[in-house]
Short mmCIF file of C-alpha atoms and ligand atoms in Angstrom, two decimals:
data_model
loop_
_atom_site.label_atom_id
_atom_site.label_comp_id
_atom_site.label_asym_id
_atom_site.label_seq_id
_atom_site.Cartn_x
_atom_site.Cartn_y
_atom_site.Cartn_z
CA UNK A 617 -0.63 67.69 -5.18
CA UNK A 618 0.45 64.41 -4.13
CA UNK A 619 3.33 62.69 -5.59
CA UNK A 620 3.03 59.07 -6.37
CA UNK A 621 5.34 56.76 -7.75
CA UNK A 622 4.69 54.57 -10.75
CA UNK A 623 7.27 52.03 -10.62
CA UNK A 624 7.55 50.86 -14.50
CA UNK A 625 10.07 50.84 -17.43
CA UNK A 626 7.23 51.78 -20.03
CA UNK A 627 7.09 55.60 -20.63
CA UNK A 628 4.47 55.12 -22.78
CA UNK A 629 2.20 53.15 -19.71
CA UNK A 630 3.63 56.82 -17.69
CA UNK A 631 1.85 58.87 -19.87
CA UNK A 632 -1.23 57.63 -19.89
CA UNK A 633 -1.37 57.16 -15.59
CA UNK A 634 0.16 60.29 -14.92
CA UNK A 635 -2.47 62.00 -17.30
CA UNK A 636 -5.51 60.36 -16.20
CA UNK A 637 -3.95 60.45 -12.37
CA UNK A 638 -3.82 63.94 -12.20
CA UNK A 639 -8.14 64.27 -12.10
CA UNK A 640 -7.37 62.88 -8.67
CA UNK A 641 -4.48 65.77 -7.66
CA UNK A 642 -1.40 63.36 -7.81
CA UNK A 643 1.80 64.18 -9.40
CA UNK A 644 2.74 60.89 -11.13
CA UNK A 645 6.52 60.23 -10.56
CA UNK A 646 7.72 57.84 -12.89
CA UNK A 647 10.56 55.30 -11.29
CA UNK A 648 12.22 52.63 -13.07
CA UNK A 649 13.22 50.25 -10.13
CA UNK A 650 12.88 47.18 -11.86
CA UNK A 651 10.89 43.99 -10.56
CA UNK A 652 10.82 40.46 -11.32
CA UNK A 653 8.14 39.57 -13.52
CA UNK A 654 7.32 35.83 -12.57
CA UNK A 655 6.24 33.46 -15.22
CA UNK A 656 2.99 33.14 -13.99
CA UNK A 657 -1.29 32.55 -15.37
CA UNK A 658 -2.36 35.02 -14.49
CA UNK A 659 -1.87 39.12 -14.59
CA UNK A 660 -2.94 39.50 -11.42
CA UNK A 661 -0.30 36.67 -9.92
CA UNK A 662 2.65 38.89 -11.73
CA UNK A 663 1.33 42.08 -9.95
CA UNK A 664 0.93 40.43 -6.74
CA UNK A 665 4.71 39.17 -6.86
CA UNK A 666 5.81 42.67 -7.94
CA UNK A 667 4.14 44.46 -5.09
CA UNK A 668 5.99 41.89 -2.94
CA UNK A 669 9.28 42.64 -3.95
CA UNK A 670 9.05 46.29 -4.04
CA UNK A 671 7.25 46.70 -0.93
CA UNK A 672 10.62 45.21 0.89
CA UNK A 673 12.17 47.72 -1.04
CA UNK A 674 10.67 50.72 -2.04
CA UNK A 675 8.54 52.75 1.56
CA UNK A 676 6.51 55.64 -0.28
CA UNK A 677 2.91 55.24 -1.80
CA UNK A 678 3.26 53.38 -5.36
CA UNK A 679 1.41 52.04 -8.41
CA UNK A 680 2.55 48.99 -10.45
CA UNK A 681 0.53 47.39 -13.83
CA UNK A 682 0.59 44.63 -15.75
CA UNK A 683 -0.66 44.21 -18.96
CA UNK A 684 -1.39 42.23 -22.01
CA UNK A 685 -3.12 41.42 -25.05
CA UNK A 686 -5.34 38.40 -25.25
CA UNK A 687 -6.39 37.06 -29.19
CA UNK A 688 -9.17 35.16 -28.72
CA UNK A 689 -8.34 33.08 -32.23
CA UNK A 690 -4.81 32.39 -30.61
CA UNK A 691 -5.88 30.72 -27.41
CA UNK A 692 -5.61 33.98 -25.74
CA UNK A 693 -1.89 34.46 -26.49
CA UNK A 694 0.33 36.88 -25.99
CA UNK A 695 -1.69 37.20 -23.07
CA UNK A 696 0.91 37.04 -20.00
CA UNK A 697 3.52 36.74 -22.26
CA UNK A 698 2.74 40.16 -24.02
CA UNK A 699 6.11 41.84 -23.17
CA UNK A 700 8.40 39.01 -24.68
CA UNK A 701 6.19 38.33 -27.60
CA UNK A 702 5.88 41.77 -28.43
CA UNK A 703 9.93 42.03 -28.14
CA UNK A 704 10.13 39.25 -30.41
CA UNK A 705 7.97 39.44 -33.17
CA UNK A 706 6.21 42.57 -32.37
CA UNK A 707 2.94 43.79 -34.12
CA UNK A 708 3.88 42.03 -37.63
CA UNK A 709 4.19 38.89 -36.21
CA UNK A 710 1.06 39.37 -34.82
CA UNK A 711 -0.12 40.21 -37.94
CA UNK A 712 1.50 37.07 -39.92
CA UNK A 713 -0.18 34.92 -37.08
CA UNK A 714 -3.32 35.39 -38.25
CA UNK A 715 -2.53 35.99 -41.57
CA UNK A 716 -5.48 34.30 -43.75
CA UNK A 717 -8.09 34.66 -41.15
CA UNK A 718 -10.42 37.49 -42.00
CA UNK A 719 -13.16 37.72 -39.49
CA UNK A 720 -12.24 36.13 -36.10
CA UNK A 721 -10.17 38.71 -35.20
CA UNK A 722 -11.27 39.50 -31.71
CA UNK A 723 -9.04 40.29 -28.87
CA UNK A 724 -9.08 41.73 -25.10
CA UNK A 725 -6.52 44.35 -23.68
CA UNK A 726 -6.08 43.85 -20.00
CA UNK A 727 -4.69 45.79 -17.34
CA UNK A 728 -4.33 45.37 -13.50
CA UNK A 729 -2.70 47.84 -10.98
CA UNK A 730 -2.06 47.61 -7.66
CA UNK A 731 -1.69 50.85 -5.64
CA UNK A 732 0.09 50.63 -2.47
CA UNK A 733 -0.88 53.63 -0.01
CA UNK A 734 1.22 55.07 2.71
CA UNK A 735 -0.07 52.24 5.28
CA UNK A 736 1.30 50.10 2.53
CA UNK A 737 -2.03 48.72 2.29
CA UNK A 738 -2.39 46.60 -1.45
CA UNK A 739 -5.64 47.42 -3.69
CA UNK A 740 -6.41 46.04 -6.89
CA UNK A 741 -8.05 46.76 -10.15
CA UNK A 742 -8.75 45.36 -13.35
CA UNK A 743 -9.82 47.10 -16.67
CA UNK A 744 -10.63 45.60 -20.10
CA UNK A 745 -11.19 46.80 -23.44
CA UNK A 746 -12.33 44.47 -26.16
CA UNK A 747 -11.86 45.18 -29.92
CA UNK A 748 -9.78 43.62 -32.54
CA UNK A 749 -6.83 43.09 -33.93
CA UNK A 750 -6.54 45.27 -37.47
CA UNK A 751 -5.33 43.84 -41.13
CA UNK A 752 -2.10 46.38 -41.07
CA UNK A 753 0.03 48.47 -38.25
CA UNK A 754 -1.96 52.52 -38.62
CA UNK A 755 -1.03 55.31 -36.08
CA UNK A 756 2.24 56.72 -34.90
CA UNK A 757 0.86 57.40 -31.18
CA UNK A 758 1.39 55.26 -28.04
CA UNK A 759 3.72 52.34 -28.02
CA UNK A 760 3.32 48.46 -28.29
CA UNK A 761 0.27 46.87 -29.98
CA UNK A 762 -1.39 50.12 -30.23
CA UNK A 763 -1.15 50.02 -34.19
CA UNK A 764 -2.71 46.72 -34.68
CA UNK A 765 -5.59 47.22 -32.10
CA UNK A 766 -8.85 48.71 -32.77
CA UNK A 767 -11.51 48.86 -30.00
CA UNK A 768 -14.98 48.20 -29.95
CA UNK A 769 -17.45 50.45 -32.24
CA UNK A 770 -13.82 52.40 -33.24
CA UNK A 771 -12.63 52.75 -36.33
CA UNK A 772 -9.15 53.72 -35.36
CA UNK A 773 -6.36 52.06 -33.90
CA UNK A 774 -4.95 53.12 -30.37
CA UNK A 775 -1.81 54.27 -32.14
CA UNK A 776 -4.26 56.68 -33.91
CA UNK A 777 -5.71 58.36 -30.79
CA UNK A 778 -4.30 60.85 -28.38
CA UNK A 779 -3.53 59.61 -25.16
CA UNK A 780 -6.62 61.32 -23.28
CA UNK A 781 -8.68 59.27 -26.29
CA UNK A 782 -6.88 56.20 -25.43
CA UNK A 783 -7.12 56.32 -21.71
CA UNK A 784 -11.25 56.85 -22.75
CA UNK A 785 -11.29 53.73 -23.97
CA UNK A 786 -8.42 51.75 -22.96
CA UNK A 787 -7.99 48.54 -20.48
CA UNK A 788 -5.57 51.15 -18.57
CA UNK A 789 -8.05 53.95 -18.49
CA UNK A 790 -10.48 51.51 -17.30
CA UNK A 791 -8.63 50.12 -14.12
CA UNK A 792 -7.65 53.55 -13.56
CA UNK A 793 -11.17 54.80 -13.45
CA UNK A 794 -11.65 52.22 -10.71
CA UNK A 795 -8.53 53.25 -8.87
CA UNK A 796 -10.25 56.88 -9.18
CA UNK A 797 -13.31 55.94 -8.07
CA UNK A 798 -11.75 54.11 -4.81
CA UNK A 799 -9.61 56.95 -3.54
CA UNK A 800 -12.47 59.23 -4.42
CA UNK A 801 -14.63 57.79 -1.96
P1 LIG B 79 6.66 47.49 -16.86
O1 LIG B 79 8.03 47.94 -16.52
O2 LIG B 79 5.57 48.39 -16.32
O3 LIG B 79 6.39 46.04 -16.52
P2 LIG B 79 6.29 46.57 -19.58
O4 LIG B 79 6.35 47.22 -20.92
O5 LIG B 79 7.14 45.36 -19.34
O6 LIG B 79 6.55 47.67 -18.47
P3 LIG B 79 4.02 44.89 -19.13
O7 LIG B 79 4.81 43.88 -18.40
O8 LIG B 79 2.68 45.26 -18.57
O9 LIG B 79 4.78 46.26 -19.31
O10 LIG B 79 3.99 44.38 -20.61
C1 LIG B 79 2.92 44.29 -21.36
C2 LIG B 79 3.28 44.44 -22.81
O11 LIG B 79 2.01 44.39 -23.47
C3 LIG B 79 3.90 45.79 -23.16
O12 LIG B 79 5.28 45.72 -23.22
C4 LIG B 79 3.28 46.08 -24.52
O13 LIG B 79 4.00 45.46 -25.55
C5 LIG B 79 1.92 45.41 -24.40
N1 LIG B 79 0.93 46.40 -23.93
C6 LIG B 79 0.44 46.58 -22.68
N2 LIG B 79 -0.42 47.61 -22.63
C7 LIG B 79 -0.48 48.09 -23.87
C8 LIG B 79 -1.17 49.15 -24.47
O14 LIG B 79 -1.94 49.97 -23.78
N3 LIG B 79 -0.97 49.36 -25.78
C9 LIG B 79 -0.18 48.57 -26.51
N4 LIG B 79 0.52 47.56 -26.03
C10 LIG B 79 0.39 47.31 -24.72
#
């Protein structure tokens, strides 16, 4: 087994890499360096900073991810600003921000990661998952807006699925399968 390092403060994000990680033989080591996350447009512009930092920092093979929630009725927010928002006003304010509107409900999980490999070369991958945002918080399971989030063709929430379910579906699982698929080859 390999050992790489996921450099993030979200045990629940852990879970779900080191689980899907380990199809590819690596031992996911979880490290909680801390980065600056850069107010920036784009997911892939945060990431990009983050490898940055760490990379003058931090010399063994690591993963980093970004991710957010996009509402399509709300101009795409939280979007970058997931993290904050969610801090904030979390999944009911979500929920009281689209209070009233009953079918336009659409929204995008998106996840990028950057894996850094022992040459310290930097490759990137997106995932997506598209589904909607529920009426009411359902599901004890994962972390975030998991309970308000219901994928395409699903009837569940994430917060409702275990995390190899999730990671079937999810943004996360998706950028991961690339990820797989590129150290595969
Ligand atoms: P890092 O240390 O890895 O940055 P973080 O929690 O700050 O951990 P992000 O910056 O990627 O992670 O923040 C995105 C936020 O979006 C996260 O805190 C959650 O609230 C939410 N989020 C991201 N992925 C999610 C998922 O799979 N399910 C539910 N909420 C998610």
């Amino acid at each position: 087994m390999k050992d790489l390092y996921f450099i993030t403060s979200n045990k629940g994000k852990y879970k779900e890499v080191a689980n899907k990680l380990i199809e590819a033989d690596f031992k996911v080591i979880q490290k909680n360096l801390g980065y600056p996350e850069v107010q920036a447009n784009s997911l892939e512009d945060v990431v990009n900073f983050g490898v940055s930092y760490i990379l003058e920092r931090f010399h063994k093979p690591f993963i980093i991810e970004d991710a957010g929630i996009f509402i399509k009725n709300l101009n795409d927010f939280p979007g970058v600003y997931s993290a904050d928002v969610f801090y904030k006003i979390g999944c009911k304010g979500i929920l009281k921000l689209l209070d009233g509107i009953k079918k336009d409900r659409g929204a995008c999980f998106k996840s990028v990661i950057a894996y850094v490999n022992s040459d310290k070369q930097i490759h990137v991958f997106a995932g997506e998952c598209f589904g909607h945002i529920g009426f009411e918080e359902v599901g004890d399971n994962g972390f975030g807006y998991d309970p308000v989030f219901i994928p395409k063709c699903e009837n569940k929430t994430f917060a409702e699925m275990t995390v190899d379910e999730k990671n079937r579906f999810s943004h996360r699982g998706n950028s991961l399968d690339r990820l797989l698929g590129f150290i595969k080859e």
